[in-house]
Amino acid sequence: MPGFPSPFGGDGGTLFERYGEFVPGNLPEPGPFLEGHDVLTGREHAAFHRLTRALFEERTVYDMTFNYNLARLNLDTRHENAGYRYAVERGDAEREEEDDAIEDDGAGRVLRAEFTPTTPFCPQSHTLTIGSFRAWNALSDRHEYDLVRVRVAPMHHQSGGINDQLRELERTYLETGDATADPEDSTPVESTPTERPVEDEGDSRTIPDAPF
């Protein structure tokens, strides 16, 4: 009988891969936002994703549907084509016409993170990607990148609006240095709140909602 590990605990059980493993068959294919850049694989992917787990835990970036740290989606064998893929940005990469990354000479080492949700109509993709952006960039002293750009994969039906907001967050962060600052002008996107503090790992029903 397959195990059902705690969503907050270790990596045991048969439903989840381990954080130290890189299993391409259980990850989404790198999408257009990563094209032309150095996609992380093997140990490099696993190492950054372990760090992501810690940052998402600290900033409480949680998937409300599955009731676990968003980083676990990459390891969930029930959703083999969902989660994050990463690529180190190449300064000499040819810019595609649809590449909406904000240009900034002050951002030295840049990582690109592309999120593929479980379905094209995932209502959490908006707040999950915004929470991810704020976690990675507000805690940038914990990793080697000056900027982590975040986009949702184009398979999502609201990818255009979501990515417009992520682009404006990126611009605001580059201008102010504050990953939590809200852009002055932003296209509204319907979403579901996803972040909350973890006060009691034993019973998730007791955990109150909290803002980013």
Tab-separated table of C-alpha atoms in Angstrom:
chain	number	residue	atom	x	y	z
A	1	MET	CA	0.000	0.000	0.000
A	2	PRO	CA	1.562	3.343	-0.989
A	3	GLY	CA	2.617	5.734	1.753
A	4	PHE	CA	1.084	9.122	2.272
A	5	PRO	CA	3.780	11.375	3.750
A	6	SER	CA	2.905	14.502	5.678
A	7	PRO	CA	2.782	17.522	3.333
A	8	PHE	CA	4.943	19.428	5.809
A	9	GLY	CA	7.337	16.674	6.816
A	10	GLY	CA	10.061	14.642	5.149
A	11	ASP	CA	10.308	13.245	1.653
A	12	GLY	CA	9.345	9.643	2.453
A	13	GLY	CA	6.613	7.656	0.778
A	14	THR	CA	6.090	6.718	-2.850
A	15	LEU	CA	4.132	9.764	-4.033
A	16	PHE	CA	7.070	12.184	-3.871
A	17	GLU	CA	10.587	12.217	-5.266
A	18	ARG	CA	13.369	13.388	-2.956
A	19	TYR	CA	14.661	16.951	-2.971
A	20	GLY	CA	18.194	15.744	-3.692
A	21	GLU	CA	17.130	13.968	-6.881
A	22	PHE	CA	16.705	15.308	-10.410
A	23	VAL	CA	14.095	13.273	-12.307
A	24	PRO	CA	13.412	14.929	-15.700
A	25	GLY	CA	10.415	12.684	-16.370
A	26	ASN	CA	8.631	14.161	-13.338
A	27	LEU	CA	9.289	17.793	-14.279
A	28	PRO	CA	7.770	20.116	-16.869
A	29	GLU	CA	9.749	20.701	-20.034
A	30	PRO	CA	11.517	24.092	-20.061
A	31	GLY	CA	9.245	26.577	-21.792
A	32	PRO	CA	9.796	29.672	-23.937
A	33	PHE	CA	10.866	31.926	-21.058
A	34	LEU	CA	13.901	29.689	-20.506
A	35	GLU	CA	14.740	29.189	-24.167
A	36	GLY	CA	18.279	30.239	-25.075
A	37	HIS	CA	19.432	30.255	-21.436
A	38	ASP	CA	21.325	27.716	-19.326
A	39	VAL	CA	18.629	25.436	-17.917
A	40	LEU	CA	19.544	23.935	-14.549
A	41	THR	CA	19.724	20.143	-14.475
A	42	GLY	CA	21.133	17.474	-12.186
A	43	ARG	CA	22.733	18.630	-8.968
A	44	GLU	CA	22.393	22.318	-9.843
A	45	HIS	CA	18.629	22.027	-10.212
A	46	ALA	CA	18.317	19.905	-7.066
A	47	ALA	CA	20.465	22.296	-5.004
A	48	PHE	CA	18.486	25.387	-5.986
A	49	HIS	CA	15.205	23.604	-5.436
A	50	ARG	CA	16.259	22.521	-1.936
A	51	LEU	CA	16.977	26.177	-1.219
A	52	THR	CA	13.611	27.085	-2.728
A	53	ARG	CA	11.934	24.731	-0.287
A	54	ALA	CA	13.537	26.586	2.635
A	55	LEU	CA	12.691	30.041	1.259
A	56	PHE	CA	9.092	29.064	0.516
A	57	GLU	CA	8.816	27.655	4.030
A	58	GLU	CA	10.131	30.885	5.517
A	59	ARG	CA	7.842	33.032	3.377
A	60	THR	CA	5.011	30.473	3.640
A	61	VAL	CA	4.377	29.996	-0.063
A	62	TYR	CA	1.827	27.177	0.007
A	63	ASP	CA	-0.382	25.492	-2.536
A	64	MET	CA	-3.848	25.637	-1.006
A	65	THR	CA	-5.211	22.788	-3.138
A	66	PHE	CA	-2.619	20.225	-2.051
A	67	ASN	CA	-1.932	21.846	1.326
A	68	TYR	CA	1.850	21.776	1.072
A	69	ASN	CA	4.913	23.933	0.433
A	70	LEU	CA	4.791	24.834	-3.272
A	71	ALA	CA	8.280	23.382	-3.782
A	72	ARG	CA	6.818	19.908	-3.238
A	73	LEU	CA	4.829	20.172	-6.474
A	74	ASN	CA	8.061	19.499	-8.378
A	75	LEU	CA	8.349	16.188	-6.506
A	76	ASP	CA	4.706	15.103	-6.688
A	77	THR	CA	4.546	12.092	-9.010
A	78	ARG	CA	0.797	12.618	-9.459
A	79	HIS	CA	1.554	15.842	-11.375
A	80	GLU	CA	4.557	14.985	-13.520
A	81	ASN	CA	4.365	18.036	-15.773
A	82	ALA	CA	3.885	20.693	-13.089
A	83	GLY	CA	6.239	22.799	-10.998
A	84	TYR	CA	9.259	25.023	-11.572
A	85	ARG	CA	12.140	24.833	-14.014
A	86	TYR	CA	15.091	27.194	-13.764
A	87	ALA	CA	17.702	28.672	-16.090
A	88	VAL	CA	20.664	30.990	-15.547
A	89	GLU	CA	20.153	33.962	-17.832
A	90	ARG	CA	22.681	34.345	-20.621
A	91	GLY	CA	23.552	37.939	-21.414
A	92	ASP	CA	24.408	36.959	-24.971
A	93	ALA	CA	21.152	35.080	-25.591
A	94	GLU	CA	19.154	36.259	-28.570
A	95	ARG	CA	16.065	38.038	-27.280
A	96	GLU	CA	12.870	36.555	-28.635
A	97	GLU	CA	10.118	38.978	-29.617
A	98	GLU	CA	7.828	37.643	-26.868
A	99	ASP	CA	10.542	37.846	-24.180
A	100	ASP	CA	9.200	40.507	-21.797
A	101	ALA	CA	12.081	40.505	-19.305
A	102	ILE	CA	12.941	43.957	-17.959
A	103	GLU	CA	16.372	45.114	-19.097
A	104	ASP	CA	18.635	46.309	-16.289
A	105	ASP	CA	22.414	46.545	-16.427
A	106	GLY	CA	22.604	46.575	-12.626
A	107	ALA	CA	21.353	43.009	-12.240
A	108	GLY	CA	24.503	40.936	-12.524
A	109	ARG	CA	23.652	37.250	-12.154
A	110	VAL	CA	20.033	36.510	-13.053
A	111	LEU	CA	17.969	33.344	-12.718
A	112	ARG	CA	14.794	32.680	-14.684
A	113	ALA	CA	12.052	30.567	-13.094
A	114	GLU	CA	9.097	29.315	-15.126
A	115	PHE	CA	6.074	27.854	-13.340
A	116	THR	CA	3.857	25.256	-14.990
A	117	PRO	CA	0.591	24.762	-13.054
A	118	THR	CA	-1.271	21.465	-12.873
A	119	THR	CA	-4.082	22.687	-15.144
A	120	PRO	CA	-4.583	25.540	-17.652
A	121	PHE	CA	-7.236	26.995	-15.336
A	122	CYS	CA	-5.360	26.800	-12.018
A	123	PRO	CA	-6.850	29.701	-9.969
A	124	GLN	CA	-3.734	29.968	-7.789
A	125	SER	CA	-1.128	30.575	-10.502
A	126	HIS	CA	-1.314	34.349	-9.987
A	127	THR	CA	-0.579	34.396	-6.262
A	128	LEU	CA	1.741	31.387	-6.358
A	129	THR	CA	4.070	33.082	-8.833
A	130	ILE	CA	3.894	36.450	-7.056
A	131	GLY	CA	4.645	34.747	-3.737
A	132	SER	CA	7.547	32.915	-5.360
A	133	PHE	CA	8.963	36.141	-6.799
A	134	ARG	CA	8.824	37.843	-3.426
A	135	ALA	CA	10.335	34.888	-1.574
A	136	TRP	CA	13.308	34.517	-3.922
A	137	ASN	CA	14.040	38.236	-4.233
A	138	ALA	CA	13.269	39.374	-0.676
A	139	LEU	CA	15.688	36.681	0.557
A	140	SER	CA	18.304	37.219	-2.154
A	141	ASP	CA	21.085	37.120	0.447
A	142	ARG	CA	20.415	33.374	0.687
A	143	HIS	CA	21.423	32.610	-2.898
A	144	GLU	CA	23.869	33.732	-5.576
A	145	TYR	CA	21.469	35.600	-7.867
A	146	ASP	CA	20.930	39.359	-7.978
A	147	LEU	CA	17.488	38.852	-9.512
A	148	VAL	CA	15.100	35.943	-9.983
A	149	ARG	CA	12.631	36.594	-12.790
A	150	VAL	CA	9.383	34.597	-12.601
A	151	ARG	CA	6.813	33.788	-15.290
A	152	VAL	CA	3.934	31.336	-15.661
A	153	ALA	CA	4.008	28.952	-18.626
A	154	PRO	CA	1.883	29.959	-21.639
A	155	MET	CA	-0.354	26.889	-21.207
A	156	HIS	CA	-2.240	28.811	-18.485
A	157	HIS	CA	-5.309	30.620	-19.823
A	158	GLN	CA	-4.379	33.842	-17.993
A	159	SER	CA	-0.642	33.686	-18.625
A	160	GLY	CA	-0.631	37.040	-20.424
A	161	GLY	CA	-2.222	38.978	-17.561
A	162	ILE	CA	-0.271	37.133	-14.869
A	163	ASN	CA	3.039	37.698	-16.644
A	164	ASP	CA	2.230	41.382	-17.130
A	165	GLN	CA	1.916	41.695	-13.341
A	166	LEU	CA	5.125	39.727	-12.774
A	167	ARG	CA	6.908	41.990	-15.229
A	168	GLU	CA	5.701	45.085	-13.350
A	169	LEU	CA	6.769	43.540	-10.038
A	170	GLU	CA	10.167	42.961	-11.587
A	171	ARG	CA	10.375	46.571	-12.762
A	172	THR	CA	9.325	47.898	-9.345
A	173	TYR	CA	11.859	45.673	-7.588
A	174	LEU	CA	14.676	46.828	-9.864
A	175	GLU	CA	13.708	50.457	-9.258
A	176	THR	CA	13.159	50.278	-5.489
A	177	GLY	CA	15.028	47.201	-4.251
A	178	ASP	CA	11.836	46.202	-2.406
A	179	ALA	CA	10.462	42.807	-3.470
A	180	THR	CA	7.235	43.412	-1.543
A	181	ALA	CA	6.393	46.763	-3.163
A	182	ASP	CA	3.282	46.797	-5.335
A	183	PRO	CA	3.493	48.306	-8.838
A	184	GLU	CA	1.559	51.545	-9.321
A	185	ASP	CA	-0.164	50.256	-12.456
A	186	SER	CA	-1.064	46.609	-12.732
A	187	THR	CA	-3.639	44.624	-14.687
A	188	PRO	CA	-6.058	42.869	-12.280
A	189	VAL	CA	-6.002	39.078	-12.391
A	190	GLU	CA	-8.448	36.910	-10.464
A	191	SER	CA	-6.720	34.642	-7.979
A	192	THR	CA	-6.912	32.732	-4.716
A	193	PRO	CA	-4.735	33.657	-1.680
A	194	THR	CA	-1.996	31.076	-1.154
A	195	GLU	CA	0.406	32.142	1.563
A	196	ARG	CA	-0.065	31.558	5.267
A	197	PRO	CA	2.092	31.026	8.340
A	198	VAL	CA	2.739	27.484	9.498
A	199	GLU	CA	1.836	27.479	13.181
A	200	ASP	CA	0.748	23.894	13.632
A	201	GLU	CA	2.116	21.264	11.261
A	202	GLY	CA	-0.078	18.616	12.776
A	203	ASP	CA	-3.412	20.060	11.681
A	204	SER	CA	-3.458	22.395	8.710
A	205	ARG	CA	-7.072	23.366	9.409
A	206	THR	CA	-5.892	25.503	12.322
A	207	ILE	CA	-3.628	27.645	10.150
A	208	PRO	CA	-5.074	31.136	9.565
A	209	ASP	CA	-4.736	32.961	6.268
A	210	ALA	CA	-1.991	35.563	6.020
A	211	PRO	CA	-0.897	38.118	3.407
A	212	PHE	CA	2.332	37.909	1.454
